CSV table of C-alpha atoms in Angstrom, one decimal:
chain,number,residue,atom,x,y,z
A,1,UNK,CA,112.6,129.9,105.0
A,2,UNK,CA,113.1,127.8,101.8
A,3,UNK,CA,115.0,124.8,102.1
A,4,UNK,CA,115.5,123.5,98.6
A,5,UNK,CA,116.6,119.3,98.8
A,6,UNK,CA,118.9,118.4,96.0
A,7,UNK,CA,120.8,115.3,95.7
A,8,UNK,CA,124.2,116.2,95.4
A,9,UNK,CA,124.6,115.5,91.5
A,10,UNK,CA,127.0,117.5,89.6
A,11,UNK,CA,124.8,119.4,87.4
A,12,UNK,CA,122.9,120.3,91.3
A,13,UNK,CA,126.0,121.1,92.9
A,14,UNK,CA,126.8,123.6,90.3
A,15,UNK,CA,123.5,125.0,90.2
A,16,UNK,CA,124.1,126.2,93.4
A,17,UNK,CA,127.7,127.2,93.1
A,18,UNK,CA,126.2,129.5,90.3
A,19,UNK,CA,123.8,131.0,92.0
A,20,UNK,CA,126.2,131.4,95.4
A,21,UNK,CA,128.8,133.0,93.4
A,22,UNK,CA,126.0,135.2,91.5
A,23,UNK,CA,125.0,136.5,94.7
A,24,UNK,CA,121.2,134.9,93.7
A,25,UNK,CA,120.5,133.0,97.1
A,26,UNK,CA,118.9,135.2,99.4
A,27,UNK,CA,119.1,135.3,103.4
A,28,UNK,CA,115.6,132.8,103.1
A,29,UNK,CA,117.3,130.2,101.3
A,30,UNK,CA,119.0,127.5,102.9
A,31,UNK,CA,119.8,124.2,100.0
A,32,UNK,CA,120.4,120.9,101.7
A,33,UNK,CA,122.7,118.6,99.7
A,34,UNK,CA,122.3,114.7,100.1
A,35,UNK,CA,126.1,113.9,99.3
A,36,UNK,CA,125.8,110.7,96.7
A,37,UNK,CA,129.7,110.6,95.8
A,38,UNK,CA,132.7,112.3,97.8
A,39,UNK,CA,133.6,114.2,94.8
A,40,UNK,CA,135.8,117.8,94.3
A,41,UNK,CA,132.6,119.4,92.9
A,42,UNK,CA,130.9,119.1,96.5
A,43,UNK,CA,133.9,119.5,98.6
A,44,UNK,CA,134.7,123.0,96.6
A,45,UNK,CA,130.9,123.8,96.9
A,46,UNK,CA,130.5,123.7,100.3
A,47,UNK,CA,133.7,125.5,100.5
A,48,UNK,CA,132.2,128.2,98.4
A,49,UNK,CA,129.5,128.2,101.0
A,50,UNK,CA,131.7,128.9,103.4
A,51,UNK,CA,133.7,131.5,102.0
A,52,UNK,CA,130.7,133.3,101.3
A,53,UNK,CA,129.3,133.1,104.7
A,54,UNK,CA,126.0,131.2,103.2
A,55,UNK,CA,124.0,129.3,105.3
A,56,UNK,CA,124.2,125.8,103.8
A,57,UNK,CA,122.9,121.8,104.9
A,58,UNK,CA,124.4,118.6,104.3
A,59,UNK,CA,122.8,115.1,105.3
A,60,UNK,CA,124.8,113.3,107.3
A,61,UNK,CA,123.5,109.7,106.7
A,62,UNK,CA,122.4,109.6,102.8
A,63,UNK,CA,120.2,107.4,101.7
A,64,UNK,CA,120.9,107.1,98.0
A,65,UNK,CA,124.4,107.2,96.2
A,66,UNK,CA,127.8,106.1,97.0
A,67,UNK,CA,128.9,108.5,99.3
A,68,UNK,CA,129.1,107.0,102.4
A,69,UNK,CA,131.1,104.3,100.8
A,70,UNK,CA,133.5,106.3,99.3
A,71,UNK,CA,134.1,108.5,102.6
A,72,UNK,CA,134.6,105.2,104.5
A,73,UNK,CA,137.3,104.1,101.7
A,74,UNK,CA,139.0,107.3,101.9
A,75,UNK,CA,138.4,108.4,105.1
A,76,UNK,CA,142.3,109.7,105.3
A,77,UNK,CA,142.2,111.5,101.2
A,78,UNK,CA,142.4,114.9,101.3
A,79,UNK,CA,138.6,115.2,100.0
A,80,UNK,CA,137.9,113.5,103.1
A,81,UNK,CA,140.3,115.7,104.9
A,82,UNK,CA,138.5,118.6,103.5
A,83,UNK,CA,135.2,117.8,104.1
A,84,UNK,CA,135.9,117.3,107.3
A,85,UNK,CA,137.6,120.3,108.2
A,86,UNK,CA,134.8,122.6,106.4
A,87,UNK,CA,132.1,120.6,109.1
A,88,UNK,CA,134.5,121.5,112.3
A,89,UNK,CA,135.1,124.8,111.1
A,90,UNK,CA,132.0,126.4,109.4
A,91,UNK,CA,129.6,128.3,111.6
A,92,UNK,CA,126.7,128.6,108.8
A,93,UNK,CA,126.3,124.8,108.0
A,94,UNK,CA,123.8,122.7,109.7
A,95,UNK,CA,123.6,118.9,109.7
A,96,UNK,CA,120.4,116.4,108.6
A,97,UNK,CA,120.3,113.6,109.7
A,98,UNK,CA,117.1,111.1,107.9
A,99,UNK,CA,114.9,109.3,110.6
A,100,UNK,CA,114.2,105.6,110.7
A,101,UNK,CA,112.8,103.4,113.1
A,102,UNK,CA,116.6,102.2,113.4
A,103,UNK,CA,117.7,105.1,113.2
A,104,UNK,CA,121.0,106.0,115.3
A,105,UNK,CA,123.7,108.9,115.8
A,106,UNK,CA,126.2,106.2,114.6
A,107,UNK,CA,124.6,106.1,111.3
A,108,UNK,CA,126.1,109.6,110.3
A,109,UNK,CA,129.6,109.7,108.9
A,110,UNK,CA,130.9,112.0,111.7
A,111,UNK,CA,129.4,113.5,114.9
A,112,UNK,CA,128.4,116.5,115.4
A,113,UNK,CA,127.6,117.5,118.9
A,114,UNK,CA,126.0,121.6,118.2
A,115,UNK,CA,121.8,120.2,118.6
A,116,UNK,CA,121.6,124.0,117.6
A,117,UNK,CA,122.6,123.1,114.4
A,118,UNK,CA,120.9,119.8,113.9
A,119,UNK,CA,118.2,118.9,111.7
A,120,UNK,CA,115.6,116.2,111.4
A,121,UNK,CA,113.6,114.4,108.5
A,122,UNK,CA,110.5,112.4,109.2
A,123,UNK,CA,108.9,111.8,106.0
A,124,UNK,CA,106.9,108.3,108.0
A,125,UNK,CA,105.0,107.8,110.9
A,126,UNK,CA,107.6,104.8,111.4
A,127,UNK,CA,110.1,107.5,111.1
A,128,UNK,CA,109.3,108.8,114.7
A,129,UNK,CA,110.7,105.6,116.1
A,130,UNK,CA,114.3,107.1,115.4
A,131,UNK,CA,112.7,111.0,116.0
A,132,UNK,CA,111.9,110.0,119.6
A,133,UNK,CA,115.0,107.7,120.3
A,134,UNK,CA,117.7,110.6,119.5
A,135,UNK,CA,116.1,113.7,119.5
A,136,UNK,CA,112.8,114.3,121.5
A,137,UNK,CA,112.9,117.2,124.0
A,138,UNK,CA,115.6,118.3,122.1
A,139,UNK,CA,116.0,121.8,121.0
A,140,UNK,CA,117.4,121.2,117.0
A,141,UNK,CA,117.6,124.0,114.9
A,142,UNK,CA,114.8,122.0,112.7
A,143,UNK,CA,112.6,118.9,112.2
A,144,UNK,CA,111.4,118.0,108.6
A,145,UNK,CA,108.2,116.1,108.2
A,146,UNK,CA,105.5,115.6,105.4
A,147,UNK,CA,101.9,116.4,105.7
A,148,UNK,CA,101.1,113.7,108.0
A,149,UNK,CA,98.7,114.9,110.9
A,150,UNK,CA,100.7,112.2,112.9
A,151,UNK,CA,104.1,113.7,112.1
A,152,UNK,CA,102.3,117.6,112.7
A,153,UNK,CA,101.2,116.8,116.3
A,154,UNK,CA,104.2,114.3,117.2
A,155,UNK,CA,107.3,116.5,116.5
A,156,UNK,CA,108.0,119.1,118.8
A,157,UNK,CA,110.2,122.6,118.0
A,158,UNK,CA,110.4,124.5,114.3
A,159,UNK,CA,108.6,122.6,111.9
A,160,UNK,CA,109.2,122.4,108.1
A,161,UNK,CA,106.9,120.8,105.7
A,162,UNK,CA,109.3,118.9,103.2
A,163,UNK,CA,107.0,117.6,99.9
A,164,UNK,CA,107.7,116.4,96.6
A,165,UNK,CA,105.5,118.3,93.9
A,166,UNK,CA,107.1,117.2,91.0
A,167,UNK,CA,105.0,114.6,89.4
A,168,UNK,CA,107.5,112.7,87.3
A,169,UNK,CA,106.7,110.6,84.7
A,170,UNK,CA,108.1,107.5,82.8
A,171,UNK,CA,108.9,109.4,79.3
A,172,UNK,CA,109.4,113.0,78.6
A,173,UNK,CA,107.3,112.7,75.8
A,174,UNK,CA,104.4,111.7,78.4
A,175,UNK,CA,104.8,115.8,79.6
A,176,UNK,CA,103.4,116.7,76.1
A,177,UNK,CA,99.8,115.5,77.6
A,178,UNK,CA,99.9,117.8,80.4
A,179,UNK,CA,102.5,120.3,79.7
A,180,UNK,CA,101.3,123.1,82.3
A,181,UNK,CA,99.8,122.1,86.1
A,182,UNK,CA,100.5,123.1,89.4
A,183,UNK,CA,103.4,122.7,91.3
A,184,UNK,CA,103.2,124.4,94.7
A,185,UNK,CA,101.5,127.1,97.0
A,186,UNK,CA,103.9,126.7,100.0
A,187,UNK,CA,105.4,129.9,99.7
A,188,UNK,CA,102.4,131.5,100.4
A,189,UNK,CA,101.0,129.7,103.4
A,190,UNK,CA,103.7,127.7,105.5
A,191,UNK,CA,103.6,130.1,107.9
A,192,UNK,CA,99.6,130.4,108.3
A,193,UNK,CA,100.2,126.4,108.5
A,194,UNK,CA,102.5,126.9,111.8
A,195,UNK,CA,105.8,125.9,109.6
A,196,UNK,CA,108.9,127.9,110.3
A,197,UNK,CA,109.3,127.0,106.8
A,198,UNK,CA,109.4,125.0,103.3
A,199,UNK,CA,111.3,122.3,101.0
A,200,UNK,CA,111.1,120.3,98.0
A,201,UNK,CA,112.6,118.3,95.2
A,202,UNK,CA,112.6,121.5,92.7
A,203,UNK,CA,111.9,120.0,89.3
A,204,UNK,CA,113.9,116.8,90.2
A,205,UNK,CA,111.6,115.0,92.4
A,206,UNK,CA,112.3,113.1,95.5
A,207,UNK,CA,113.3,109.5,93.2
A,208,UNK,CA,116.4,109.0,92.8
A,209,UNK,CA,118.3,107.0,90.1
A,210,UNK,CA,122.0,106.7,89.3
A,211,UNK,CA,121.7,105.3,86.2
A,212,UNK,CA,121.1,107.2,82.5
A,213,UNK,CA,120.0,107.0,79.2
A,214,UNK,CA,118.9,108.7,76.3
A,215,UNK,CA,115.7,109.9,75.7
A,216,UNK,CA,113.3,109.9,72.7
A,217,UNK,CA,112.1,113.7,73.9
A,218,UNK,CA,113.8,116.5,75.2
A,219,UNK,CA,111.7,118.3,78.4
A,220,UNK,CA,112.7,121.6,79.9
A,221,UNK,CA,110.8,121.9,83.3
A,222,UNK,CA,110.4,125.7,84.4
A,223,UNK,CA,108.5,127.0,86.6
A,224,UNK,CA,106.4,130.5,87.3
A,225,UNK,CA,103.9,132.3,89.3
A,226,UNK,CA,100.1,132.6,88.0
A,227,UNK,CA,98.3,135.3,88.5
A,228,UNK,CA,97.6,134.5,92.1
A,229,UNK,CA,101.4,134.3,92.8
A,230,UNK,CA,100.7,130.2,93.1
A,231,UNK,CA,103.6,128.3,91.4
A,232,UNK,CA,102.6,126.8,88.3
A,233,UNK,CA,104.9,124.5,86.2
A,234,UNK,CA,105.3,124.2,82.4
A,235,UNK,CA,107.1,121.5,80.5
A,236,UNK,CA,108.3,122.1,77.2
A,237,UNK,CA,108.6,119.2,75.3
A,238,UNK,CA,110.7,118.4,71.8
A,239,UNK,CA,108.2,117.5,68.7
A,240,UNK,CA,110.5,114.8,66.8
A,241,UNK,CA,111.1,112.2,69.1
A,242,UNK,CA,110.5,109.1,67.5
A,243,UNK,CA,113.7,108.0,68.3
A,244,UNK,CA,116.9,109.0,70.6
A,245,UNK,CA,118.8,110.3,67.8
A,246,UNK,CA,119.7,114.3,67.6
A,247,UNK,CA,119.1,115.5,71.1
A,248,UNK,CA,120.9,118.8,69.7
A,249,UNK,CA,117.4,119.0,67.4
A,250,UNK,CA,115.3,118.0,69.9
A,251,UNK,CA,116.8,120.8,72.5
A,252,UNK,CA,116.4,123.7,69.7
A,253,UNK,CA,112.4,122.5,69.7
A,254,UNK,CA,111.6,122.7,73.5
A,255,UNK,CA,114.0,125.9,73.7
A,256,UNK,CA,111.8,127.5,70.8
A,257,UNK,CA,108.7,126.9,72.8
A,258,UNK,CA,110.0,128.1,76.1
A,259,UNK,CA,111.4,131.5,75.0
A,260,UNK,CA,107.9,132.0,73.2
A,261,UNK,CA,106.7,131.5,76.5
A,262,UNK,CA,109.0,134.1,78.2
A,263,UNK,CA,108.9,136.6,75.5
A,264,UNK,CA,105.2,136.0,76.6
A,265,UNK,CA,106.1,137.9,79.7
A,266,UNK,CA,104.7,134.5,82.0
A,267,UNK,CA,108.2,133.9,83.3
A,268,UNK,CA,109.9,136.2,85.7
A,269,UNK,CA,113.5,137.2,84.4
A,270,UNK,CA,116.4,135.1,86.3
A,271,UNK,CA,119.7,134.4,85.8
A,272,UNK,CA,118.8,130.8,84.2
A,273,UNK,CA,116.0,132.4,81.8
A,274,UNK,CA,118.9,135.0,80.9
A,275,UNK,CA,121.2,131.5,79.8
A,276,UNK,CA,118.6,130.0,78.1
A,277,UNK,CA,118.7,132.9,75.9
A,278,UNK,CA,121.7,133.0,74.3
A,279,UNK,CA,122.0,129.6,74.1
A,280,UNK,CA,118.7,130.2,71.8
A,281,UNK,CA,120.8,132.9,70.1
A,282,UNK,CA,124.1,131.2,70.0
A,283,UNK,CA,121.9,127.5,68.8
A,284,UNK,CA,124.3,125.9,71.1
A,285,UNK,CA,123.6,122.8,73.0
A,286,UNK,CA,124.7,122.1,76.4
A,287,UNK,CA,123.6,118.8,77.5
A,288,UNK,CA,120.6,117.0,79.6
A,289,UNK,CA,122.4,117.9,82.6
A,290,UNK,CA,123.2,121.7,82.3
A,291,UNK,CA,119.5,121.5,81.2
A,292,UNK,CA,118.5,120.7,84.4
A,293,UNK,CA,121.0,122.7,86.2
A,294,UNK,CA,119.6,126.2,84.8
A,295,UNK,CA,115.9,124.7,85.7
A,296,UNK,CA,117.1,123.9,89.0
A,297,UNK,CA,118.9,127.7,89.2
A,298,UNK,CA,115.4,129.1,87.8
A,299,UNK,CA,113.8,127.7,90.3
A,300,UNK,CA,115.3,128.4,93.9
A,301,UNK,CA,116.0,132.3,92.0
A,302,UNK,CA,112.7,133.0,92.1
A,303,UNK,CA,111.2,131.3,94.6
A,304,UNK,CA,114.3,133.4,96.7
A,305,UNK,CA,112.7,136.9,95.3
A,306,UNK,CA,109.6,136.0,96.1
A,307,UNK,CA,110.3,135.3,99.8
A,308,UNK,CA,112.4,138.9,99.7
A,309,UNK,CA,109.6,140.6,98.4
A,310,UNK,CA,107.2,138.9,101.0
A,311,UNK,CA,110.0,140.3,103.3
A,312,UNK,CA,109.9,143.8,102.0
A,313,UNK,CA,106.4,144.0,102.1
A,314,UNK,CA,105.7,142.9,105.8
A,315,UNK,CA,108.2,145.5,107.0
């Protein structure tokens, strides 16, 4: 199982309502979404998730954003309202809570009383403190931890190995160093490891930052499979970016390089490689964010065919 871990940002939110409602998330995918505001993009995503009878995660006790906030404020809005009714009423949802070593049920915005449907993050050995206190001997549907041997030998039932392998840097224009390295070979051995299965950051990373600006470089992040079916990524950076002027430009230069690259043949087809194209046609720019959305979209895609295939073949 693939458990992709996105924050809950708009352009994430409607990567996956894309890809739901393009029928591109296979039976081995399972997104978590870390709500960071109570907006109508979430609340109609998760409803999508429903209505498609998609499994689906949201964390119940976010760390980052203003969700829990906002949910307190308007605890009686009809967002609030809606949210709520979709966690009473879905069957194909499950719930994550994040371990501390102060970690309590009361720390989620609302209860949920299915274990079966309950997961658990331990990224720190302190994190066990909280593991232990509400959960141990428990059966939960699963328990997150990091590569600690610690974590491995502590925390009992279906494992998942959550890591970040995005290696963000402070610039975009940094990428241009090292615009291809490796990015992950999870998919090919959680289950020789003893996981029931896998989850990252895709190509956001685990930081988190609410704040934006504009950059001197334009960097599309995408993903493929070498010739050992490991997952490499390649960053294609913009060339003029003395200055944060024209980002319209500066997209038209990384595009350039990555359909090169895909007419290449390096990068399986997915729906996200398909957009990328005519907006190289079209020379229409989009935006930063529905830059990252189709990365994000390219991503989960084809990690979700390879884990079909892998299906197919061990049949």
């Amino acid at each position: 199982m693939y458990f992709p871990y996105l924050r809950g940002r708009q352009y994430e939110l409607i990567a996956l309502r894309e890809l739901l409602e393009n029928n591109k998330l296979g039976s081995a995918v399972i997104p978590i979404i870390e709500p960071v505001r109570l907006s109508p993009t979430l609340v109609s995503t998760l409803e999508g998730f429903k209505d498609k009878r998609q499994k689906c995660s949201i964390v119940m006790n976010p760390g980052v954003g203003s969700f829990l906030e906002e949910y307190s404020d308007f605890s009686k809005s009809n967002l609030a309202t809606r949210l709520d009714s979709l966690i009473d009423e879905s069957e194909n949802f499950y719930y994550v809570s994040l371990m501390s070593k102060d970690y309590s049920l009361e720390d989620n915005f609302k209860s949920i009383s299915d274990i079966g449907k309950q997961i658990t993050v331990c990224k720190k050995p302190d994190d066990l403190q909280g593991y232990n206190k509400n959960y141990m001997d428990q059966e939960t549907a699963y328990n997150f931890i990091s590569e600690i041997g610690r974590l491995k030998r502590e925390v009992q039932g279906n494992k998942v190995k959550i890591s970040d392998n995005f290696v963000k840097l402070a610039r975009n224009t940094d990428y241009s160093d090292k615009d291809d390295e490796f990015f992950s070979d999870d998919h090919k051995y959680f289950i020789e490891d003893e996981y029931k299965g896998f989850s990252d950051y895709s190509i956001v990373g685990e930081e988190y930052s609410e704040s934006g600006f504009a950059p001197y470089a334009v960097a599309i992040h995408i993903v493929y499979f070498d010739s050992d079916e490991n997952l490499r990524i390649h960053h294609f950076v913009s060339e003029t970016n003395q200055d944060p002027t024209n980002p319209a430009g500066k997209f038209k230069e990384a595009l350039e390089k990555l359909i090169t690259f895909v007419n290449e043949g390096r990068v399986e087809r997915t729906l996200a490689i398909n957009e990328f194209e005519k907006l190289y046609k079209t020379g229409s720019y989009p935006g930063l964010g529905t830059v990252k959305k189709l990365s994000i979209m390219h991503h989960i895609e084809l990690v979700s065919k390879y884990l079909d295939r892998s299906s197919g073949d061990s049949e």
